[in-house]
Short mmCIF file of C-alpha atoms (C1' of nucleotides) in Angstrom, two decimals:
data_model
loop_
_atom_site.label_atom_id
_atom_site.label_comp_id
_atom_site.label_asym_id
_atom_site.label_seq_id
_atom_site.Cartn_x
_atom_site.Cartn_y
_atom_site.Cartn_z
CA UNK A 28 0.00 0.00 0.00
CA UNK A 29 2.78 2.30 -0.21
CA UNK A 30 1.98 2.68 -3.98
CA UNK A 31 -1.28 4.96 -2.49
CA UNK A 32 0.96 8.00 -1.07
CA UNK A 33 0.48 11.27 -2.38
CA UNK A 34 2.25 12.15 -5.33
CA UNK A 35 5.06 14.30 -5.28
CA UNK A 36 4.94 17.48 -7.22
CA UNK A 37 6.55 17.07 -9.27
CA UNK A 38 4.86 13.74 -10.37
CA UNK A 39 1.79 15.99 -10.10
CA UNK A 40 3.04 18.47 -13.01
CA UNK A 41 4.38 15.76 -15.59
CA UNK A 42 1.11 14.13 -15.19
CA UNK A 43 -0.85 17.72 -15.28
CA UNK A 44 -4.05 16.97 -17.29
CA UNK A 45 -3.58 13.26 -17.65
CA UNK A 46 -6.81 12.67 -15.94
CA UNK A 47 -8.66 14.80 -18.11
CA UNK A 48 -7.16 13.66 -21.07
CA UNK A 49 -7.92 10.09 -21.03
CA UNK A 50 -5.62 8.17 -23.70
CA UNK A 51 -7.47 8.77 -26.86
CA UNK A 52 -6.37 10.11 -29.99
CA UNK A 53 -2.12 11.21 -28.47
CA UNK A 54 0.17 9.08 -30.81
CA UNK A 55 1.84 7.13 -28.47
CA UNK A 56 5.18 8.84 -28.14
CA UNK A 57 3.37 12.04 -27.56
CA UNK A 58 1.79 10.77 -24.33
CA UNK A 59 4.85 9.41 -23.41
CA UNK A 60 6.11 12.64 -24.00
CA UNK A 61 3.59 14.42 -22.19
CA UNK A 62 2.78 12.13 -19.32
CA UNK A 63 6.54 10.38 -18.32
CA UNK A 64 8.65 13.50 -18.66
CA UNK A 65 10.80 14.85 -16.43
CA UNK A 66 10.65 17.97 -18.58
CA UNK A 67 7.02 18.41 -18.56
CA UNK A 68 7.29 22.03 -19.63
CA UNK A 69 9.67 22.39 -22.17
CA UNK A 70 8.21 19.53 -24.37
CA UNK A 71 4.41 21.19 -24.34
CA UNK A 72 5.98 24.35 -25.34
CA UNK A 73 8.06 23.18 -28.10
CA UNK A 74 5.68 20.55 -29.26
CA UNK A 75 2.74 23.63 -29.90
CA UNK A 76 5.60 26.11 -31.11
CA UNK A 77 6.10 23.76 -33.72
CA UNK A 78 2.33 22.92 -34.31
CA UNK A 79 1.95 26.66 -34.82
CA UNK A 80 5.07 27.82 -36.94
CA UNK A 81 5.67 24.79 -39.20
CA UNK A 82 2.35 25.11 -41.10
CA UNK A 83 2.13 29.10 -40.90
CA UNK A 84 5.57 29.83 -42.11
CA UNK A 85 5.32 27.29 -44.81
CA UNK A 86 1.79 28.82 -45.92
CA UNK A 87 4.25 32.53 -45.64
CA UNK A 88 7.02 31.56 -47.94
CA UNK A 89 4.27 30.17 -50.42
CA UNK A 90 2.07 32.98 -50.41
CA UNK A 91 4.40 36.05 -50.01
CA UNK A 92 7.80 34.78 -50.95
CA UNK A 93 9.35 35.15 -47.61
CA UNK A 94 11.05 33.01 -44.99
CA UNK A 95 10.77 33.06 -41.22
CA UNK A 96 13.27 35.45 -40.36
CA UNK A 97 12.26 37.99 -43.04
CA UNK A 98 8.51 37.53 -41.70
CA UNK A 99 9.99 38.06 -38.28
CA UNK A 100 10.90 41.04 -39.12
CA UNK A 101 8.24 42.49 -40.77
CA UNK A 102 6.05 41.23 -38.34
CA UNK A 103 8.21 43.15 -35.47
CA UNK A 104 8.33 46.56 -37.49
CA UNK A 105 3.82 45.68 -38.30
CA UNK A 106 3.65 45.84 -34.09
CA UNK A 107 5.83 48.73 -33.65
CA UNK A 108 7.28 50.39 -36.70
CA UNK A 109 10.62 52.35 -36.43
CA UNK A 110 12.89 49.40 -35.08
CA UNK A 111 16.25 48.68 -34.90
CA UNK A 112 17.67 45.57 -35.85
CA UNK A 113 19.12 44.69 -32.69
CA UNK A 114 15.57 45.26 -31.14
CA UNK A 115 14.27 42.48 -33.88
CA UNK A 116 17.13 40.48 -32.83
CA UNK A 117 17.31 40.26 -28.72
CA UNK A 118 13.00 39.95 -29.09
CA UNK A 119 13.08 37.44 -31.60
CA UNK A 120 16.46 35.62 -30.43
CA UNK A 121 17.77 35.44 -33.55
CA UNK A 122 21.37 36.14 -34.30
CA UNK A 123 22.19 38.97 -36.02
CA UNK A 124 23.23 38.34 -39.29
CA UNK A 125 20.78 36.31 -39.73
CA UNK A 126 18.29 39.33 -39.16
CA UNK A 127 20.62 41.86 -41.42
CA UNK A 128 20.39 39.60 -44.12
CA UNK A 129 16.54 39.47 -43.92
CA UNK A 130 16.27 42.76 -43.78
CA UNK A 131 18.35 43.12 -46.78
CA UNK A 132 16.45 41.14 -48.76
CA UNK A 133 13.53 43.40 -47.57
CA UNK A 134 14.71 46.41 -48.54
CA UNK A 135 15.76 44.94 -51.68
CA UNK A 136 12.03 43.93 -51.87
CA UNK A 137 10.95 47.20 -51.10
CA UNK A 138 8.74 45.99 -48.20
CA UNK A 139 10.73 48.46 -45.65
CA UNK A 140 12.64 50.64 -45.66
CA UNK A 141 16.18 52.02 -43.76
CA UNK A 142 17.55 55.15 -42.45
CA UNK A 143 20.59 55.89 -40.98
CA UNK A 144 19.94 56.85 -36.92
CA UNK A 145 21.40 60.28 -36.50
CA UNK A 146 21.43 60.12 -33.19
CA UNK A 147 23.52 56.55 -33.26
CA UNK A 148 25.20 56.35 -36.91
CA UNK A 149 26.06 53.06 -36.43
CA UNK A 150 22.38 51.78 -36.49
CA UNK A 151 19.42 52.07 -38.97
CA UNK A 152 16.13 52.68 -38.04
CA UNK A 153 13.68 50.19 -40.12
CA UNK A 154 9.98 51.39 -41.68
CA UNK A 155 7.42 49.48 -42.78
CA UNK A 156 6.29 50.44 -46.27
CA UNK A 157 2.80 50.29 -47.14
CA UNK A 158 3.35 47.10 -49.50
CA UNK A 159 4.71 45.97 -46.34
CA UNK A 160 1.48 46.50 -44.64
CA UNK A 161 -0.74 44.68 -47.47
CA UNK A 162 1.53 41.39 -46.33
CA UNK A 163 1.52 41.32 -43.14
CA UNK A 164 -2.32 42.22 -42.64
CA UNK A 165 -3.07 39.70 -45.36
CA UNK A 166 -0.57 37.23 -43.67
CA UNK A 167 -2.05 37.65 -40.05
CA UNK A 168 -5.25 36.43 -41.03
CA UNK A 169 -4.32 32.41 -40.96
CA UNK A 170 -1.95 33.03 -37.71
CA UNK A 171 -5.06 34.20 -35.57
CA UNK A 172 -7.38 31.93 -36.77
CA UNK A 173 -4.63 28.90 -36.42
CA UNK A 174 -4.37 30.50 -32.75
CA UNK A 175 -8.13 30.02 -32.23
CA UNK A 176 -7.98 26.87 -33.60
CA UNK A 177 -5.19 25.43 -31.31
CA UNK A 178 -7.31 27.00 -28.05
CA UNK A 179 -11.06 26.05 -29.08
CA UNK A 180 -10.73 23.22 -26.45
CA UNK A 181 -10.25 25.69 -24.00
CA UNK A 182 -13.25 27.85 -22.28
CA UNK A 183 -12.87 31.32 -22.15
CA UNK A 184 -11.94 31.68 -18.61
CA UNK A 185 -9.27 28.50 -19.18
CA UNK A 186 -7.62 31.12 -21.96
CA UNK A 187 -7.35 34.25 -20.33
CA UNK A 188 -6.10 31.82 -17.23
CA UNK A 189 -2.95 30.37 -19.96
CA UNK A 190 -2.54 33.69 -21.36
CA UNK A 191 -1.76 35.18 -17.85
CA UNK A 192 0.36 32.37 -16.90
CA UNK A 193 2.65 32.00 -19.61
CA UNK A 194 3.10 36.13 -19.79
CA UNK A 195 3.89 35.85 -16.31
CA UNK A 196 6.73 34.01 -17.44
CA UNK A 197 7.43 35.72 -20.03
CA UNK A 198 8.07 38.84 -17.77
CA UNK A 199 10.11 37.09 -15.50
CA UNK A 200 13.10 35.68 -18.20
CA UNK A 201 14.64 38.57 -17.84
CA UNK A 202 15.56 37.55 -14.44
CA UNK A 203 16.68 34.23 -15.43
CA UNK A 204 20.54 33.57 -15.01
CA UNK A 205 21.97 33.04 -18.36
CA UNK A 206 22.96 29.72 -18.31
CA UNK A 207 26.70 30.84 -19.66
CA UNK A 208 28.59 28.26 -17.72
CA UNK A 209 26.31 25.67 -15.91
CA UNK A 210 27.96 23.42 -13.58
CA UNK A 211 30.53 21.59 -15.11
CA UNK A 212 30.44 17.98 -13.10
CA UNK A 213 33.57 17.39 -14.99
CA UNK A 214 36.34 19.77 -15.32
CA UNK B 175 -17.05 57.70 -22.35
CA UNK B 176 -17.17 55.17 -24.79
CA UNK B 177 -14.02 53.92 -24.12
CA UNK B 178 -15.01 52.92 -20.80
CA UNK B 179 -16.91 49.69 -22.16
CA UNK B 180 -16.27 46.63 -21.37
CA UNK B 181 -13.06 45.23 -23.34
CA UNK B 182 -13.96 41.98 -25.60
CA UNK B 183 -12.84 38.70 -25.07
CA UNK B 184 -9.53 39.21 -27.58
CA UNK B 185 -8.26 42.40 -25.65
CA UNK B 186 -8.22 40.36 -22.53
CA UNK B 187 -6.32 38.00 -23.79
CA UNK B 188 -3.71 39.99 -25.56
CA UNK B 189 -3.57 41.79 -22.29
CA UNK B 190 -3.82 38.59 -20.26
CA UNK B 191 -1.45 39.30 -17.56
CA UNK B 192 -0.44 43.11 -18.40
CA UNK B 193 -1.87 44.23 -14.68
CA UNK B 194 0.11 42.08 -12.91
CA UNK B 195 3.20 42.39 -14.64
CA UNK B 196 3.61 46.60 -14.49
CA UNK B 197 6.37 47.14 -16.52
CA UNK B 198 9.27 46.63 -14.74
CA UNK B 199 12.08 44.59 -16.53
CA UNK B 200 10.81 43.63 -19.78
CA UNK B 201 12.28 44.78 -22.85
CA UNK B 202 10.25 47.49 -24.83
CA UNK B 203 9.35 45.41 -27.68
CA UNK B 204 8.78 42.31 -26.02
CA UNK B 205 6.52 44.21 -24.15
CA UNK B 206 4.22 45.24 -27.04
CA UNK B 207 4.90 41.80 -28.54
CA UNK B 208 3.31 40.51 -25.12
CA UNK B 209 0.50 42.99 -24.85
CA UNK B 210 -0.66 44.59 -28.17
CA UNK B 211 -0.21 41.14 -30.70
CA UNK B 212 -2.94 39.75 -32.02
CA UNK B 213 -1.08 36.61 -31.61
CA UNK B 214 -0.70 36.21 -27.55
CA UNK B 215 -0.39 33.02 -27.68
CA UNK B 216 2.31 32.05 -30.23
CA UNK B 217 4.45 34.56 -29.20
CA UNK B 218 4.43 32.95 -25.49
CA UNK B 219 5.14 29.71 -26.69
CA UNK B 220 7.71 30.67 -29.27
CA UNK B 221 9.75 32.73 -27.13
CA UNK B 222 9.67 30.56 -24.13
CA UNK B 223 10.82 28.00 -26.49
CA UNK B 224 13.42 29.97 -27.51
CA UNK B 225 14.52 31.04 -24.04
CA UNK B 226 14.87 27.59 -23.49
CA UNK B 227 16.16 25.69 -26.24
CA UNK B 228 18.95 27.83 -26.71
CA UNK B 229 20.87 27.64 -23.65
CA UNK B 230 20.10 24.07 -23.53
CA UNK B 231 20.98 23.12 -27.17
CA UNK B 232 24.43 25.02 -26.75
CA UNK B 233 25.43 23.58 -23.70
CA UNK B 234 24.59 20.01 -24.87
CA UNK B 235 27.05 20.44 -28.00
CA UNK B 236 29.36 21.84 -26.11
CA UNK B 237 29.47 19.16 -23.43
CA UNK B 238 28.03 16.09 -25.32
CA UNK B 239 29.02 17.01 -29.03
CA UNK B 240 25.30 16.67 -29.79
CA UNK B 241 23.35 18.34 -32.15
CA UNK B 242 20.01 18.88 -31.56
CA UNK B 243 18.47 16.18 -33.95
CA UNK B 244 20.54 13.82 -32.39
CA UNK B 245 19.60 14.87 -29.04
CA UNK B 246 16.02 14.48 -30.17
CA UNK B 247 16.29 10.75 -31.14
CA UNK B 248 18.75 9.69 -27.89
CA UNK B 249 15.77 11.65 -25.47
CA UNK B 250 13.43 10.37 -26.89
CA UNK B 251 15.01 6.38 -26.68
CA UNK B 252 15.76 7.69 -23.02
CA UNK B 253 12.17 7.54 -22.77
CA UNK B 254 11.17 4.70 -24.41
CA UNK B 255 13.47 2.42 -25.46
CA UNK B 256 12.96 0.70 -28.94
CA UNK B 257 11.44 3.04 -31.02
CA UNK B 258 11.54 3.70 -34.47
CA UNK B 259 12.65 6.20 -36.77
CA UNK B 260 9.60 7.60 -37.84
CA UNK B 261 7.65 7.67 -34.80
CA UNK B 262 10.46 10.03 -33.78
CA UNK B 263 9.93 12.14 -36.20
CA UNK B 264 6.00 12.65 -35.55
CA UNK B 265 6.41 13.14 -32.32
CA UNK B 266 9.37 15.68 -32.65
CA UNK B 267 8.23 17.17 -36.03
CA UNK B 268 11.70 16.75 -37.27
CA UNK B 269 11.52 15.55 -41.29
CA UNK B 270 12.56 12.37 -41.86
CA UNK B 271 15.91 12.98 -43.19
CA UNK B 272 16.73 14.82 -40.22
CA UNK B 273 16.34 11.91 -37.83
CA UNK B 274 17.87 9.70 -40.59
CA UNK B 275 21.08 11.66 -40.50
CA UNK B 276 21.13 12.34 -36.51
CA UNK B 277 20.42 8.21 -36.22
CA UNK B 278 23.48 7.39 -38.52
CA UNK B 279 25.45 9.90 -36.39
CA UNK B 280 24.80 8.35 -33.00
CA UNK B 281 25.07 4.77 -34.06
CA UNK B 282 28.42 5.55 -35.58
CA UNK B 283 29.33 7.04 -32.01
CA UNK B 284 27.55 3.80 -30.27
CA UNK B 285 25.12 5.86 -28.66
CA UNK B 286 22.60 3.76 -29.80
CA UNK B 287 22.10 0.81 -31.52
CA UNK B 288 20.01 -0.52 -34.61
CA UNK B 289 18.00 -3.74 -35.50
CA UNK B 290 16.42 -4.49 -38.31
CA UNK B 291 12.82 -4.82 -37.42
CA UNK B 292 11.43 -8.69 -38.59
CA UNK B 293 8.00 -8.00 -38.30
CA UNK B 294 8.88 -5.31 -40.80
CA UNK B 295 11.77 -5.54 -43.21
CA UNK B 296 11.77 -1.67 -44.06
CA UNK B 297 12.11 -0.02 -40.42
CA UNK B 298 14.74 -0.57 -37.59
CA UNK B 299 14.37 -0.72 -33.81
CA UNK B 300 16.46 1.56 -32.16
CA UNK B 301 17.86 0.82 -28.43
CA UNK B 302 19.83 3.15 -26.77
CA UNK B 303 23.49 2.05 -25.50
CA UNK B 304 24.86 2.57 -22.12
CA UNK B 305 27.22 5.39 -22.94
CA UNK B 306 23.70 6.75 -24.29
CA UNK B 307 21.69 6.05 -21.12
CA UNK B 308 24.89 8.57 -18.96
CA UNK B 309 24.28 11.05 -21.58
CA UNK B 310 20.84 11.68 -21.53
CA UNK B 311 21.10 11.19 -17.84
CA UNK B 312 23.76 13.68 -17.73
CA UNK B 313 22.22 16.16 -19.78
CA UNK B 314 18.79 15.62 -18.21
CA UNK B 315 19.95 17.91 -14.97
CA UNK B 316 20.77 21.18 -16.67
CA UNK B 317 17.28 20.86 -18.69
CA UNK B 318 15.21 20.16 -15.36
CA UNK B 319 17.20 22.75 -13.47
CA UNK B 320 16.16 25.33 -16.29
CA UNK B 321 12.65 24.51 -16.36
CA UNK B 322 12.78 24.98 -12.73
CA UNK B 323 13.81 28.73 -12.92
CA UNK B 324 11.50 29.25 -15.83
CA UNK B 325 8.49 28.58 -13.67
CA UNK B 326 10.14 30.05 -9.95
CA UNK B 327 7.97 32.77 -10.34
CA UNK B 328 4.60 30.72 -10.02
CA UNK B 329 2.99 29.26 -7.13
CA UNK B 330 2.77 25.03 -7.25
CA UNK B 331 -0.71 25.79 -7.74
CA UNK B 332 -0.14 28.07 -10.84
CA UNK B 333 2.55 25.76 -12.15
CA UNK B 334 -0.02 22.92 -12.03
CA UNK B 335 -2.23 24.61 -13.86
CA UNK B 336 0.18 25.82 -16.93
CA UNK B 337 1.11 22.07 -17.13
CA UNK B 338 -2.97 21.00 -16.98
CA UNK B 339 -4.20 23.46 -19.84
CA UNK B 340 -1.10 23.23 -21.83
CA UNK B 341 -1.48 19.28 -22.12
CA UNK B 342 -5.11 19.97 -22.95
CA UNK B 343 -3.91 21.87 -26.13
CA UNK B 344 -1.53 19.30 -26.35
CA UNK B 345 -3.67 16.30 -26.26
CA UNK B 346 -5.96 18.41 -28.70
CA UNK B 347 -4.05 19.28 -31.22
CA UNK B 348 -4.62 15.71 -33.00
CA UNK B 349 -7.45 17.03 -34.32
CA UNK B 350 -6.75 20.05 -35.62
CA UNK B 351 -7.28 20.95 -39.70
CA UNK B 352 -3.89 20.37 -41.66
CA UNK B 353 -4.30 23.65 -42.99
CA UNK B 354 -2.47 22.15 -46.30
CA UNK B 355 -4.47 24.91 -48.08
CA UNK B 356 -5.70 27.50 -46.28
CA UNK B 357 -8.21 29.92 -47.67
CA UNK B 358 -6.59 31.43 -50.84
CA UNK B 359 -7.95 34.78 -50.78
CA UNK B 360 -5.69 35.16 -54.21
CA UNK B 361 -6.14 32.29 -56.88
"C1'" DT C 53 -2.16 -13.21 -58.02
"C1'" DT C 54 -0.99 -9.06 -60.04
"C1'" DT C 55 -1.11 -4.18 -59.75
"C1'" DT C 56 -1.29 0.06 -57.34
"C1'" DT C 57 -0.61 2.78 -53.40
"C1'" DT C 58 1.29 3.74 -49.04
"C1'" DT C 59 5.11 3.56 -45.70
"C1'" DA C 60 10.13 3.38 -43.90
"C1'" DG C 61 14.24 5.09 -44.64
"C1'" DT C 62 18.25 6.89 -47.45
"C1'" DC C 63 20.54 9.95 -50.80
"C1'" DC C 64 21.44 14.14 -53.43
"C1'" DC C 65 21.78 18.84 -53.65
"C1'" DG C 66 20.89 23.82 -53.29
"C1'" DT C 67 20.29 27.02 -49.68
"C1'" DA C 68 19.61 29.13 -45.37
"C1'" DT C 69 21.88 29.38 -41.04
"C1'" DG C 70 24.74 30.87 -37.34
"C1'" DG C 71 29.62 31.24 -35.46
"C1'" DA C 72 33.47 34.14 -35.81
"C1'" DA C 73 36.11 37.76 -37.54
"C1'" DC C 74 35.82 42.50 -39.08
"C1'" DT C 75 34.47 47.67 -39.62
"C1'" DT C 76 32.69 51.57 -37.85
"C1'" DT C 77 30.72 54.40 -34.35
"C1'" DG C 78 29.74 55.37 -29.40
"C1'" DT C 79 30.86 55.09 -24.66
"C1'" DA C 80 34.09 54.58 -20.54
"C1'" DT C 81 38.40 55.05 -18.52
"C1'" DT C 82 42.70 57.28 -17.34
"C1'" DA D 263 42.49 64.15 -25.37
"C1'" DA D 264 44.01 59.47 -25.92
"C1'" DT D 265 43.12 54.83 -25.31
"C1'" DA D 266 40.45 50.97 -24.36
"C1'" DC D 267 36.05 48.73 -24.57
"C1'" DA D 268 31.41 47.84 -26.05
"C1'" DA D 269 27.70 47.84 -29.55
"C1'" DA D 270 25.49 47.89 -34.38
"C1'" DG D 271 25.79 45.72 -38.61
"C1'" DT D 272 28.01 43.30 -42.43
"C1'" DT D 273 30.76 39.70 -44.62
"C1'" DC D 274 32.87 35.10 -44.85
"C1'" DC D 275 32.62 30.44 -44.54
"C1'" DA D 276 31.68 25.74 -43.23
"C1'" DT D 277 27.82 23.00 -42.41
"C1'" DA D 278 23.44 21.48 -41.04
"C1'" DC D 279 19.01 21.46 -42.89
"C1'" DG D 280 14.99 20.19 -45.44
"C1'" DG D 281 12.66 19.46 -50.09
"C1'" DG D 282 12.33 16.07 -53.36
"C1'" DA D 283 13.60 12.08 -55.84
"C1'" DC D 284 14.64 7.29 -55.04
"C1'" DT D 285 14.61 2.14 -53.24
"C1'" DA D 286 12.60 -1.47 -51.00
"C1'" DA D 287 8.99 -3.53 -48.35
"C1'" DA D 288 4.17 -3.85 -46.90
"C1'" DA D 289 -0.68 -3.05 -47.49
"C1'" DA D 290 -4.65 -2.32 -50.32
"C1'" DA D 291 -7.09 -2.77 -54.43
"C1'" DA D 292 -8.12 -5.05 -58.69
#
DNA sequence: TTTTTTTAGTCCCGTATGGAACTTTGTATT
DNA sequence: AATACAAAGTTCCATACGGGACTAAAAAAA
């Protein structure tokens, strides 16, 4: 009867929503996934980044041409136009050539535009143009509704309860440590 | 006075979280990316994913010599031995030449091993070795560890939760629409 | 049984990617 | 003011990646 002890927490959070669940429809590895990992957390996040971006970014580069980073961008400067690139970069996380080269090969497109900071020469401050506009607006259309479609199990209260949490997070990585030299067991 | 009406169901959950957070910390364009997107949710997930596949990745080919395919296969043989190839891939969304590549990598470094599979000629059964089992074993702390600070700033009761409604979406997502075509507004 | 279609995995190849070095400008230090 | 240091972007380069074609085996259809 020791079997019948209360569950750790941490057993508690890698099984979070097995109950509810029940076993149908998970491929198998998934619910291992979900249900016997020690990293309960990181696999749920990655496994719906990549439910969300794989389809949406291939639907991007066939409909406007353009590939994630480039979208990245535009998306950034569509949210809060005059940018700098190393804004795009540090809120995006990617590296920074990879982000110069996309916005390059925006320019080049003519779907923003640069200007040399005067206040900081080094830097150039990025515009959307209005072509620019046209694709994102057009382009945001299948991203929300993909979002709706990835929470329409949830009830309204259950959403605005996930969007709270994970922005709570969100606001707190700032504060994480950053991981530059974890403890080496082994020198 | 107008403005003073209720705020819809959308603006609550772009702003899901915005009271509690005031403003302290956050970068300036995460902070509209968090609280004026029309996209809360992949945003979250993305950059959480980020936040934590990055460290994670780079320390694990720096330590182990692992790139993150390979990683993929020996974690997920780490948790359940004898899979095959291409139930890795669904369950990682890695393509198929991907995993093929990181497999051939890791058996050539006998960090797992491969059977042909006689109930069906085409696939292999892949076991991980015992050098694997002390890697993923090894690698498994820093991962848990960072997980760990990610969620510090919730409550067990909040962190329950996040793991609950995210493996709802999780479990759900089996049924969502392929979106292989998407409404072409433009034929 | 024969034929067709799906599935597992590999191979080929062009390209996007990200590390590292580099240039230029701004900021600290003395 | 001179010197060192950091930050913004760009360029170079090796390579990992993923699309697509291909082979072989199994399943489905005829």
């Amino acid at each position: 009867m020791r079997e019948t002890r209360a569950p750790t927490l941490d057993t508690l959070l890698r099984e979070g929503g097995k109950a509810a669940a029940g076993s149908h429809g998970v491929e198998d590895l998934v619910s291992v996934k979900l249900w016997q990992n020690p990293c309960w957390l990181s696999f749920r996040i990655n496994f719906l980044a990549l439910q969300f971006n794989e389809p949406i970014y291939r639907h991007i580069e066939k409909e406007h041409g353009l590939a994630r980073p480039e979208f990245v961008v535009l998306y950034s400067l569509g949210l809060s136009d005059g940018l700098t690139a190393s804004a795009i970069c540090s809120s995006s996380g990617f590296p920074k050539n990879t982000i110069s080269r996309a916005i390059q090969k925006l320019v080049d497109k003519n779907i923003i535009r640069r200007e040399v900071d005067q206040a900081d020469l080094r830097s150039f401050v990025l515009y959307i143009t209005d072509e620019g506009k046209r694709i994102v607006d057009q382009a945001m259309q299948p991203m929300v509704e993909r979002e709706n479609i990835m929470v329409s199990s949830l009830t309204p209260a259950e959403k605005l309860m996930l969007s709270e949490l994970l922005a709570k997070v969100v606001v707190e990585s700032s504060k994480w440590p950053s991981m530059t030299h974890i403890e080496e067991n082994e020198e």
